[in-house]
Short mmCIF file of C-alpha atoms in Angstrom, two decimals:
data_model
loop_
_atom_site.label_atom_id
_atom_site.label_comp_id
_atom_site.label_asym_id
_atom_site.label_seq_id
_atom_site.Cartn_x
_atom_site.Cartn_y
_atom_site.Cartn_z
CA MET A 1 0.03 0.12 -0.04
CA LYS A 2 1.55 3.09 -0.72
CA ASN A 3 1.40 6.30 1.45
CA ILE A 4 1.35 10.09 -0.03
CA LYS A 5 4.83 10.71 -0.48
CA GLN A 6 4.63 7.58 -3.12
CA TYR A 7 1.47 9.43 -4.92
CA LEU A 8 3.63 13.34 -4.77
CA ASP A 9 6.44 11.41 -6.81
CA LEU A 10 4.42 10.14 -8.98
CA LEU A 11 3.06 13.43 -10.05
CA MET A 12 6.37 14.42 -9.61
CA GLU A 13 7.70 12.62 -12.83
CA GLU A 14 4.94 13.30 -14.83
CA GLY A 15 5.99 17.50 -14.18
CA LEU A 16 1.65 17.46 -13.01
CA VAL A 17 2.50 18.86 -9.45
CA VAL A 18 2.43 22.82 -8.92
CA SER A 19 2.71 22.63 -5.23
CA TYR A 20 2.38 20.83 -2.10
CA ASN A 21 2.70 20.20 1.77
CA LEU A 22 2.27 17.32 3.47
CA TYR A 23 3.21 18.86 6.95
CA GLN A 24 4.84 15.81 8.40
CA LYS A 25 2.78 13.01 7.45
CA ALA A 26 4.13 11.91 3.98
CA LYS A 27 4.36 8.16 4.93
CA SER A 28 0.81 8.26 5.74
CA PRO A 29 -0.46 4.99 4.25
CA ILE A 30 -3.81 5.88 1.70
CA TYR A 31 -5.96 2.74 1.79
CA HIS A 32 -9.27 4.30 0.11
CA MET A 33 -8.54 7.16 -2.88
CA THR A 34 -12.25 8.89 -4.51
CA TYR A 35 -13.78 11.55 -6.20
CA GLY A 36 -16.65 11.35 -4.21
CA SER A 37 -17.24 13.05 -0.70
CA GLY A 38 -19.97 10.39 0.38
CA ASP A 39 -17.89 8.37 -0.51
CA ALA A 40 -15.31 8.89 1.33
CA LYS A 41 -13.34 6.95 4.72
CA GLU A 42 -10.78 6.70 7.01
CA ASP A 43 -7.26 7.07 5.09
CA THR A 44 -8.86 8.00 1.89
CA LEU A 45 -6.53 9.98 -0.83
CA PHE A 46 -9.72 12.63 -1.94
CA LEU A 47 -9.76 13.59 -5.32
CA CYS A 48 -10.65 17.27 -5.93
CA LYS A 49 -12.69 16.65 -9.61
CA GLY A 50 -14.92 18.74 -11.44
CA ALA A 51 -16.24 22.19 -12.67
CA ALA A 52 -18.07 22.21 -10.38
CA PHE A 53 -16.17 21.15 -7.81
CA LYS A 54 -16.95 23.12 -4.15
CA LYS A 55 -14.85 23.28 -0.97
CA ASP A 56 -18.19 21.59 0.71
CA TYR A 57 -17.35 18.26 -1.15
CA LEU A 58 -13.84 18.68 0.63
CA LEU A 59 -14.84 19.28 3.89
CA GLU A 60 -17.39 16.59 3.78
CA ALA A 61 -14.43 14.14 2.94
CA LEU A 62 -12.08 15.35 5.32
CA GLN A 63 -14.80 14.59 8.30
CA ARG A 64 -15.28 11.63 6.96
CA GLY A 65 -11.84 10.31 7.56
CA ALA A 66 -9.53 11.64 4.62
CA VAL A 67 -6.29 12.16 5.06
CA ALA A 68 -5.16 14.02 1.94
CA TYR A 69 -6.17 15.78 -1.25
CA VAL A 70 -4.93 16.09 -4.76
CA SER A 71 -6.82 19.39 -6.15
CA GLU A 72 -5.54 21.98 -9.15
CA GLN A 73 -6.21 24.52 -6.37
CA TYR A 74 -5.92 25.71 -2.92
CA TYR A 75 -8.45 25.22 -0.12
CA GLY A 76 -7.72 26.62 3.37
CA THR A 77 -9.13 24.08 5.77
CA GLU A 78 -8.85 25.33 10.11
CA GLU A 79 -6.07 22.20 10.70
CA GLU A 80 -3.02 21.33 8.11
CA VAL A 81 -4.08 18.70 5.97
CA PRO A 82 -1.91 17.34 3.15
CA TYR A 83 -2.41 18.30 -0.75
CA ILE A 84 -0.71 18.41 -3.37
CA ARG A 85 -1.52 20.79 -5.81
CA VAL A 86 -1.42 19.66 -9.71
CA LYS A 87 -2.05 21.35 -13.46
CA SER A 88 -4.64 19.11 -14.51
CA MET A 89 -7.04 16.78 -12.44
CA ARG A 90 -8.10 15.01 -15.62
CA LYS A 91 -4.30 14.07 -15.71
CA ALA A 92 -3.28 13.45 -12.50
CA MET A 93 -6.06 11.41 -12.13
CA PRO A 94 -4.91 8.20 -13.86
CA VAL A 95 -2.05 8.04 -12.54
CA LEU A 96 -2.62 7.72 -9.31
CA ALA A 97 -5.76 5.28 -9.67
CA LYS A 98 -3.30 2.74 -12.22
CA ALA A 99 -0.73 3.02 -9.22
CA PHE A 100 -3.79 2.92 -6.23
CA TYR A 101 -5.19 -0.52 -7.78
CA GLY A 102 -1.76 -1.68 -8.49
CA ASN A 103 -1.37 -1.44 -12.79
CA PRO A 104 -3.87 -4.24 -13.28
CA ASP A 105 -4.23 -2.87 -17.14
CA GLU A 106 -0.68 -3.69 -17.27
CA GLU A 107 -2.21 -7.45 -16.14
CA LEU A 108 -4.95 -7.76 -18.83
CA PHE A 109 -5.01 -8.09 -22.98
CA LEU A 110 -6.55 -5.00 -23.49
CA THR A 111 -9.16 -3.80 -26.53
CA GLY A 112 -10.28 -0.30 -27.22
CA VAL A 113 -13.37 0.20 -29.73
CA THR A 114 -14.21 3.63 -30.79
CA GLY A 115 -16.52 6.01 -33.46
CA THR A 116 -19.15 7.52 -33.99
CA LYS A 117 -21.23 4.42 -34.36
CA GLY A 118 -21.33 0.42 -33.83
CA LYS A 119 -19.15 0.89 -30.79
CA THR A 120 -21.62 -1.21 -28.44
CA THR A 121 -22.41 -3.83 -30.75
CA THR A 122 -18.70 -3.94 -31.70
CA VAL A 123 -17.36 -4.58 -28.41
CA TYR A 124 -20.33 -7.58 -27.89
CA TYR A 125 -19.49 -8.55 -30.84
CA ILE A 126 -15.64 -8.83 -29.83
CA ARG A 127 -16.17 -10.16 -26.94
CA ALA A 128 -18.26 -12.91 -27.95
CA ILE A 129 -15.87 -14.43 -30.50
CA MET A 130 -13.55 -14.20 -27.94
CA ASP A 131 -15.51 -15.93 -24.90
CA GLU A 132 -15.73 -19.24 -27.75
CA TYR A 133 -12.03 -19.19 -28.17
CA LEU A 134 -11.23 -18.67 -23.81
CA ARG A 135 -13.80 -21.53 -23.90
CA ALA A 136 -11.96 -23.64 -25.88
CA LYS A 137 -8.98 -23.25 -23.67
CA GLN A 138 -11.06 -23.72 -20.60
CA GLU A 139 -10.37 -20.45 -19.34
CA LYS A 140 -12.17 -17.48 -18.02
CA ALA A 141 -14.66 -15.20 -20.03
CA SER A 142 -13.46 -11.91 -20.63
CA GLY A 143 -14.42 -8.65 -19.09
CA LEU A 144 -16.52 -6.07 -21.00
CA ILE A 145 -17.16 -2.57 -20.46
CA SER A 146 -19.38 -1.13 -22.57
CA THR A 147 -21.74 1.65 -22.36
CA ILE A 148 -24.75 -0.58 -21.54
CA GLU A 149 -22.71 -2.79 -18.99
CA THR A 150 -19.44 -3.30 -16.78
CA CYS A 151 -18.61 -6.80 -16.26
CA ASP A 152 -15.26 -7.06 -14.57
CA GLY A 153 -15.61 -11.00 -12.89
CA MET A 154 -16.27 -9.45 -10.09
CA SER A 155 -19.77 -8.21 -10.74
CA CYS A 156 -22.03 -7.24 -14.27
CA GLU A 157 -23.22 -3.83 -13.47
CA GLU A 158 -25.38 -1.44 -15.02
CA SER A 159 -23.08 1.49 -17.09
CA LYS A 160 -23.04 5.40 -15.64
CA LEU A 161 -20.88 6.26 -18.62
CA THR A 162 -19.59 4.71 -21.64
CA THR A 163 -16.42 4.98 -20.60
CA PRO A 164 -16.10 5.27 -16.81
CA GLU A 165 -13.87 8.37 -14.93
CA SER A 166 -10.09 6.79 -14.03
CA PRO A 167 -10.71 5.56 -10.47
CA GLU A 168 -13.39 3.60 -11.46
CA LEU A 169 -11.82 2.26 -14.53
CA PHE A 170 -8.98 0.87 -13.00
CA ARG A 171 -10.66 -0.58 -9.69
CA HIS A 172 -12.66 -1.91 -13.31
CA LEU A 173 -9.15 -3.82 -14.46
CA LYS A 174 -7.81 -5.02 -10.57
CA ASN A 175 -11.42 -6.20 -10.19
CA ALA A 176 -10.56 -8.29 -13.45
CA VAL A 177 -7.58 -9.60 -12.26
CA ASP A 178 -8.05 -10.30 -8.94
CA ALA A 179 -11.01 -12.60 -10.95
CA GLY A 180 -9.52 -14.25 -13.03
CA ILE A 181 -9.58 -12.94 -16.30
CA SER A 182 -7.00 -12.48 -18.63
CA HIS A 183 -9.11 -10.16 -21.81
CA MET A 184 -10.81 -7.28 -21.67
CA THR A 185 -12.58 -4.86 -24.38
CA MET A 186 -14.19 -1.91 -23.32
CA GLU A 187 -15.58 1.39 -25.20
CA VAL A 188 -13.72 4.67 -25.72
CA SER A 189 -15.85 7.30 -25.83
CA SER A 190 -13.92 10.62 -27.42
CA GLN A 191 -14.78 12.55 -24.11
CA ALA A 192 -12.66 9.69 -22.10
CA LEU A 193 -9.89 10.30 -24.69
CA LYS A 194 -10.32 14.09 -24.37
CA TYR A 195 -10.63 14.27 -20.62
CA HIS A 196 -7.53 11.47 -20.07
CA ARG A 197 -9.66 8.27 -18.90
CA VAL A 198 -7.99 6.29 -20.55
CA ARG A 199 -4.92 7.62 -20.02
CA LYS A 200 -2.14 5.50 -18.88
CA ILE A 201 -2.80 2.69 -20.47
CA LYS A 202 -1.57 0.89 -23.63
CA PHE A 203 -4.32 -1.02 -26.04
CA ASP A 204 -2.57 -4.57 -27.12
CA VAL A 205 -6.07 -3.74 -29.95
CA GLY A 206 -7.29 -0.72 -30.31
CA VAL A 207 -9.95 -0.76 -33.07
CA PHE A 208 -11.00 2.73 -34.34
CA LEU A 209 -14.85 1.98 -36.79
CA ASN A 210 -15.87 5.46 -38.26
CA ILE A 211 -16.55 8.98 -37.82
CA SER A 212 -19.17 11.99 -38.35
CA GLU A 213 -20.09 14.77 -37.01
CA ASP A 214 -21.34 14.03 -33.33
CA HIS A 215 -21.10 15.62 -29.52
CA ILE A 216 -20.65 19.42 -30.18
CA SER A 217 -21.48 21.54 -28.12
CA PRO A 218 -20.14 23.65 -25.27
CA THR A 219 -20.06 20.56 -22.83
CA GLU A 220 -18.72 18.21 -25.13
CA HIS A 221 -16.28 18.66 -28.30
CA GLU A 222 -15.85 22.51 -29.68
CA ASP A 223 -15.93 22.37 -33.20
CA PHE A 224 -15.63 18.41 -35.58
CA GLU A 225 -11.04 18.76 -35.52
CA ASP A 226 -11.51 18.63 -31.60
CA TYR A 227 -13.77 15.64 -31.36
CA PHE A 228 -11.98 13.84 -34.40
CA SER A 229 -9.02 14.84 -32.60
CA ALA A 230 -9.51 13.01 -29.79
CA LYS A 231 -10.78 10.21 -31.14
CA LEU A 232 -7.81 9.65 -33.11
CA SER A 233 -5.41 9.96 -29.71
CA LEU A 234 -6.61 6.74 -29.47
CA PHE A 235 -3.51 5.16 -31.68
CA LYS A 236 -0.97 7.21 -29.34
CA GLN A 237 -1.60 4.69 -26.72
CA THR A 238 -2.61 1.18 -29.34
CA LYS A 239 -0.22 -1.63 -30.36
CA THR A 240 -2.04 -2.96 -32.59
CA ALA A 241 -4.51 -0.60 -34.87
CA CYS A 242 -7.61 -1.82 -36.61
CA VAL A 243 -8.99 0.87 -39.32
CA ASN A 244 -12.16 0.78 -41.51
CA LEU A 245 -11.39 1.45 -45.01
CA ASP A 246 -15.16 2.38 -45.86
CA SER A 247 -15.22 5.28 -43.35
CA ASP A 248 -15.10 8.52 -44.01
CA GLN A 249 -12.04 10.44 -43.56
CA ALA A 250 -10.20 7.16 -43.68
CA LYS A 251 -6.47 8.69 -45.10
CA ARG A 252 -6.54 10.49 -42.49
CA VAL A 253 -7.65 7.67 -39.79
CA LEU A 254 -4.97 5.36 -41.33
CA ALA A 255 -1.99 7.97 -41.22
CA ALA A 256 -2.74 8.36 -37.83
CA ALA A 257 -3.20 4.70 -36.96
CA ARG A 258 1.38 4.68 -38.41
CA MET A 259 1.40 5.82 -34.54
CA SER A 260 0.86 2.32 -33.61
CA ASP A 261 2.82 -0.80 -33.75
CA GLN A 262 1.20 -2.59 -36.45
CA VAL A 263 -2.06 -1.72 -38.57
CA ILE A 264 -4.74 -3.80 -39.67
CA THR A 265 -6.86 -2.89 -41.98
CA PHE A 266 -10.84 -3.93 -42.32
CA GLY A 267 -14.00 -3.13 -45.61
CA THR A 268 -15.73 -3.65 -48.08
CA LYS A 269 -13.74 -2.03 -50.93
CA GLY A 270 -10.78 -1.56 -52.12
CA ASN A 271 -7.40 -3.31 -50.77
CA PRO A 272 -8.08 -3.85 -47.14
CA ASP A 273 -6.43 -6.87 -45.21
CA ILE A 274 -9.57 -8.38 -44.13
CA LEU A 275 -12.36 -7.62 -47.41
CA GLY A 276 -16.31 -8.21 -46.73
CA SER A 277 -18.20 -9.44 -49.11
CA ASN A 278 -21.00 -10.99 -50.89
CA ILE A 279 -23.30 -9.07 -47.83
CA CYS A 280 -26.59 -10.79 -48.50
CA MET A 281 -29.91 -10.54 -46.52
CA LYS A 282 -32.37 -14.06 -47.02
CA ASP A 283 -34.92 -15.46 -44.92
CA ARG A 284 -34.13 -13.35 -42.88
CA THR A 285 -30.31 -13.95 -42.47
CA LEU A 286 -27.54 -11.72 -42.68
CA SER A 287 -24.70 -13.24 -44.49
CA PHE A 288 -21.55 -12.09 -45.73
CA ASP A 289 -18.01 -13.56 -47.04
CA VAL A 290 -14.65 -13.03 -45.59
CA GLU A 291 -11.50 -13.02 -47.55
CA CYS A 292 -7.59 -12.46 -45.44
CA ARG A 293 -4.05 -13.76 -45.78
CA GLU A 294 -5.47 -16.55 -43.47
CA PHE A 295 -8.69 -17.84 -44.04
CA ARG A 296 -11.62 -17.84 -46.72
CA GLN A 297 -14.69 -17.81 -44.53
CA HIS A 298 -18.89 -17.21 -44.91
CA PHE A 299 -19.89 -15.60 -41.74
CA THR A 300 -23.94 -15.16 -40.97
CA LEU A 301 -25.00 -12.34 -37.94
CA ALA A 302 -27.82 -13.08 -35.47
CA MET A 303 -28.21 -9.74 -35.78
CA HIS A 304 -29.83 -7.53 -38.05
CA GLY A 305 -29.03 -4.39 -40.34
CA MET A 306 -26.79 -4.08 -43.01
CA PHE A 307 -24.42 -2.25 -41.20
CA ASN A 308 -23.95 -4.12 -38.67
CA VAL A 309 -21.50 -6.38 -41.71
CA GLU A 310 -19.07 -3.23 -41.05
CA ASN A 311 -19.64 -4.13 -36.70
CA ALA A 312 -18.58 -8.33 -37.45
CA LEU A 313 -15.73 -7.29 -39.67
CA ALA A 314 -14.14 -4.72 -36.91
CA ALA A 315 -14.29 -7.46 -34.86
CA ILE A 316 -12.87 -9.85 -37.15
CA ALA A 317 -9.94 -7.54 -37.45
CA ALA A 318 -9.55 -7.10 -33.89
CA ALA A 319 -9.69 -11.31 -33.27
CA TYR A 320 -7.18 -12.07 -36.80
CA ALA A 321 -5.21 -9.70 -34.59
CA MET A 322 -4.87 -11.79 -31.85
CA GLY A 323 -4.90 -14.31 -34.04
CA ILE A 324 -8.17 -16.05 -33.09
CA PRO A 325 -8.86 -19.60 -35.44
CA VAL A 326 -11.98 -18.85 -37.90
CA LYS A 327 -14.02 -21.03 -36.29
CA TYR A 328 -14.38 -19.04 -32.80
CA MET A 329 -15.30 -16.11 -35.37
CA ALA A 330 -17.95 -17.59 -37.01
CA ALA A 331 -18.91 -19.40 -33.92
CA GLY A 332 -19.21 -15.91 -31.48
CA LEU A 333 -20.86 -13.63 -34.49
CA ALA A 334 -23.47 -16.03 -35.68
CA LYS A 335 -25.29 -15.88 -31.73
CA THR A 336 -24.79 -12.77 -30.20
CA LYS A 337 -27.26 -10.31 -30.07
CA VAL A 338 -27.03 -6.61 -27.92
CA GLN A 339 -29.33 -5.49 -25.78
CA GLY A 340 -31.50 -2.20 -27.36
CA ARG A 341 -29.63 -2.51 -30.48
CA MET A 342 -31.69 -4.16 -33.55
CA GLU A 343 -33.63 -5.59 -31.78
CA GLU A 344 -36.96 -6.46 -33.75
CA TYR A 345 -40.61 -7.17 -32.32
CA VAL A 346 -43.17 -8.43 -35.36
CA SER A 347 -46.40 -8.35 -35.40
CA ALA A 348 -48.81 -11.90 -34.86
CA ASP A 349 -50.08 -11.22 -38.12
CA GLY A 350 -46.71 -10.21 -39.37
CA ARG A 351 -48.38 -6.33 -40.44
CA LEU A 352 -46.32 -4.32 -38.09
CA GLN A 353 -42.61 -5.24 -37.45
CA VAL A 354 -40.67 -2.93 -35.04
CA ILE A 355 -37.24 -2.33 -34.76
CA VAL A 356 -36.05 -0.86 -30.95
CA ASP A 357 -32.28 0.93 -31.67
CA PHE A 358 -29.92 3.20 -29.62
CA ALA A 359 -29.04 5.53 -33.21
CA HIS A 360 -29.16 8.60 -31.75
CA ASN A 361 -27.01 10.89 -34.35
CA ARG A 362 -26.77 11.40 -37.89
CA LEU A 363 -24.21 8.76 -39.59
CA SER A 364 -26.19 5.96 -37.06
CA PHE A 365 -29.61 6.97 -38.93
CA GLU A 366 -28.24 7.56 -42.67
CA LYS A 367 -27.13 3.78 -42.21
CA LEU A 368 -30.38 2.69 -40.21
CA PHE A 369 -32.52 4.04 -42.98
CA ASP A 370 -30.61 3.05 -45.73
CA SER A 371 -30.86 -0.89 -43.98
CA VAL A 372 -34.76 -0.77 -43.58
CA LEU A 373 -35.16 0.86 -47.13
CA MET A 374 -33.13 -2.27 -48.30
CA GLU A 375 -34.95 -4.69 -45.82
CA HIS A 376 -37.79 -3.54 -46.38
CA PRO A 377 -38.81 -1.79 -49.50
CA ASP A 378 -42.19 -2.65 -49.74
CA ALA A 379 -42.66 -1.15 -45.90
CA ARG A 380 -44.89 1.81 -44.90
CA ILE A 381 -42.16 3.48 -42.01
CA VAL A 382 -42.86 5.29 -39.18
CA THR A 383 -40.34 6.61 -36.42
CA ILE A 384 -40.49 7.91 -32.71
CA PHE A 385 -37.24 9.75 -31.76
CA GLY A 386 -36.15 12.60 -30.00
CA CYS A 387 -32.83 14.49 -28.90
CA PRO A 388 -31.27 14.52 -25.49
CA GLY A 389 -31.31 18.40 -24.06
CA GLY A 390 -27.86 20.18 -23.03
CA LYS A 391 -26.00 18.71 -25.89
CA ALA A 392 -25.31 17.56 -29.17
CA PHE A 393 -27.39 20.36 -30.95
CA ASN A 394 -26.77 19.46 -34.30
CA ARG A 395 -29.05 16.89 -33.75
CA ARG A 396 -31.25 18.24 -33.85
CA ARG A 397 -31.47 19.33 -37.57
CA ASP A 398 -29.64 16.09 -38.80
CA LEU A 399 -32.09 13.89 -37.13
CA GLY A 400 -35.10 16.23 -38.20
CA LEU A 401 -34.12 16.06 -41.49
CA ILE A 402 -33.14 12.34 -42.32
CA ALA A 403 -35.86 10.69 -40.26
CA GLY A 404 -38.19 13.30 -42.59
CA LEU A 405 -36.90 12.54 -45.65
CA PHE A 406 -37.43 9.25 -45.35
CA SER A 407 -40.45 8.04 -42.94
CA GLU A 408 -44.17 8.61 -43.24
CA LYS A 409 -44.63 10.22 -40.41
CA VAL A 410 -42.45 10.54 -36.81
CA TYR A 411 -43.53 10.71 -33.31
CA LEU A 412 -41.75 13.30 -31.48
CA SER A 413 -40.42 12.47 -28.25
CA ALA A 414 -39.11 12.51 -24.12
CA ASP A 415 -35.31 11.71 -24.70
CA ASP A 416 -33.44 12.64 -22.14
CA PRO A 417 -34.28 16.58 -22.12
CA GLY A 418 -32.86 17.16 -18.91
CA ILE A 419 -32.49 21.32 -17.85
CA GLU A 420 -34.52 21.55 -21.27
CA SER A 421 -38.40 22.11 -21.78
CA PRO A 422 -38.58 18.69 -23.75
CA GLN A 423 -41.67 20.49 -26.62
CA ASP A 424 -38.83 23.60 -26.98
CA ILE A 425 -36.63 20.34 -28.42
CA ALA A 426 -39.16 18.65 -30.50
CA ARG A 427 -40.47 22.03 -31.89
CA GLU A 428 -36.69 22.64 -33.27
CA ILE A 429 -36.29 19.35 -34.53
CA GLY A 430 -39.63 19.81 -36.21
CA GLY A 431 -39.34 22.90 -38.33
CA TYR A 432 -36.60 20.31 -39.47
CA LEU A 433 -39.20 18.51 -40.43
CA GLU A 434 -41.32 20.77 -41.82
CA VAL A 435 -38.81 21.11 -44.23
CA THR A 436 -38.96 17.81 -45.52
CA GLY A 437 -42.81 18.03 -45.25
CA CYS A 438 -43.08 14.69 -43.03
CA PRO A 439 -45.85 15.05 -41.21
CA TYR A 440 -45.67 14.61 -37.20
CA GLU A 441 -46.35 14.87 -33.50
CA TYR A 442 -45.57 15.68 -30.40
CA ILE A 443 -45.89 13.04 -27.99
CA GLU A 444 -44.13 13.53 -25.23
CA ASP A 445 -44.37 10.58 -23.18
CA ARG A 446 -42.42 7.59 -24.93
CA GLY A 447 -44.41 4.70 -23.68
CA GLN A 448 -48.03 7.16 -24.85
CA ALA A 449 -45.84 7.21 -28.41
CA ILE A 450 -45.20 3.62 -29.09
CA GLN A 451 -48.58 3.13 -28.28
CA ARG A 452 -50.06 5.95 -30.68
CA ALA A 453 -47.62 4.47 -33.08
CA ILE A 454 -48.47 0.77 -32.81
CA GLN A 455 -51.75 1.48 -32.48
CA GLU A 456 -52.59 3.69 -36.01
CA VAL A 457 -50.74 0.72 -38.07
CA GLU A 458 -53.42 -0.56 -41.15
CA ARG A 459 -51.33 -1.56 -43.47
CA LYS A 460 -47.57 -3.12 -43.48
CA THR A 461 -45.25 -1.02 -41.42
CA VAL A 462 -41.77 -0.76 -40.39
CA LEU A 463 -42.46 1.10 -36.43
CA LEU A 464 -38.38 2.73 -35.77
CA VAL A 465 -38.48 3.15 -32.24
CA LEU A 466 -34.83 4.93 -31.85
CA GLY A 467 -32.59 6.80 -29.50
CA LYS A 468 -32.60 4.87 -26.38
CA GLY A 469 -32.12 1.42 -26.58
CA ASN A 470 -32.21 -0.11 -23.55
CA GLU A 471 -31.60 2.44 -21.40
CA ALA A 472 -34.12 2.33 -18.51
CA ARG A 473 -33.80 5.86 -17.66
CA GLN A 474 -34.47 10.06 -18.58
CA LYS A 475 -33.29 12.68 -17.60
CA TYR A 476 -35.43 15.62 -16.82
CA GLY A 477 -33.60 18.47 -14.93
CA LYS A 478 -30.10 16.86 -13.41
CA ILE A 479 -32.13 13.65 -11.95
CA SER A 480 -32.73 9.87 -14.12
CA TYR A 481 -35.94 8.50 -13.51
CA LYS A 482 -35.88 5.17 -13.38
CA PHE A 483 -39.33 4.34 -16.51
CA PRO A 484 -39.39 0.90 -18.59
CA THR A 485 -37.51 0.47 -21.40
CA ASP A 486 -38.50 1.43 -25.33
CA GLY A 487 -38.81 -2.85 -25.66
CA GLU A 488 -41.26 -2.96 -22.43
CA PHE A 489 -42.86 -0.15 -24.37
CA VAL A 490 -43.09 -2.03 -27.24
CA GLN A 491 -44.41 -5.38 -25.98
CA ILE A 492 -47.17 -3.97 -24.66
CA GLY A 493 -47.92 -2.50 -27.76
CA ILE A 494 -48.02 -5.26 -29.60
CA ARG A 495 -49.68 -7.60 -27.45
CA GLU A 496 -52.48 -5.22 -27.37
CA TYR A 497 -52.38 -5.38 -31.44
CA ASN A 498 -52.68 -8.49 -31.61
CA ARG A 499 -55.58 -9.20 -29.58
CA ARG A 500 -57.28 -6.01 -31.57
CA HIS A 501 -56.17 -7.53 -34.88
CA MET A 502 -57.04 -11.12 -33.13
CA ARG A 503 -60.89 -9.93 -32.24
CA ARG A 504 -61.70 -8.30 -35.81
CA SER A 505 -60.20 -11.36 -37.80
CA ALA A 506 -63.08 -13.87 -35.58
CA ILE A 507 -66.44 -10.72 -35.75
CA ALA A 508 -64.26 -10.89 -40.14
CA GLY A 509 -65.03 -14.74 -39.91
#
């Protein structure tokens, strides 16, 4: 167990220390580390994190037993409390967390996945492939950090962030090591890269899926260049890079990937290392072929959506980098489904098909509508979605225009409005829907919007319920309230639809 002086030395080595005073307590051992004042206890090193940090949080932590603090500014206290003042808490936290948990990242084979769209599905694909391989070797299943859940061998819990803050991240990595896990796959968000959550980690494999304008707002990225640069920085800490040659900006991505020790390319055009072809949807099964230097193989996917071939190719490239035999790649992909991603529900009469998906930005909307139009050319398309409050304001324009162009009707509903008025958000999106001439209706409650859309089905319809996937919360103000998932609402609606149409059939018969 390290003491305060040892943590100071680590920060000094990184050139992060501005000033400090340990008040004769340099050898005080640190048994706990946190940035949550309510989580502080005896012998805690408290991390003063966040733009909204208040001195009261520090005082509460000290009252609970914290023995020292790290911060960007000095906080005078009545008693002499050891402190380390640093240039950047964001850069300091991963240094401290990595050391506190004993460098667990160095004992794991880590795969990181970034991109605008498809991160979650891809990490599940990679995990499924790895687990097939590990099972055959009679080794423990791999770990996972995703937007949906975090599974570290000790527990499997709902995720709060796509990529956790560094103290939680290194705790999960430590749990994985203690549980005997050897491999872990994780989503790496642009925010995690920009704000140094994954600093000090060297990924064995880093996957870059795609890039499109998103997450641009005062609280996220100031412009597209800031967003793109954050994504590309993954390669600075990657041994083997996997790059999608079908992506926009592929040349720039590939150039940045040269920072890695090795580069593996994938795609459906040109001459990538992993070439996908013969993509086909037949008898409700999505299949494709893959050719590379080591093998030629036919693959099938349990999930629909032509765009999932791109995610599957990324997973195959990652598995190829790990040296996993192709039979395990095929087995893992053939059975994997992901909650809230291309979840499909079909009515008893086959007239209504509902797709619940997490699609929430321009790229994901474009790819989803392309796939639906290709797979259901004769169906009426109805879409339910909203946009979050306080961030990614460009989505309101982008999603409104795309949904309006390809839908016969749109229902606008709440999607984590936060401190903004959901009506105001819907009104802004509605302005772009009006440009396309698409009729729309605003129903704030997502459950009611889903029921209304299902009730109005009279002919073959594909209903797209987009934006929240399997999320079971809605954020109003600064509080996230528990809500049923979109899938749960859909199941209720389809049961009622089936009962109603069975009665009609019985009366008609």
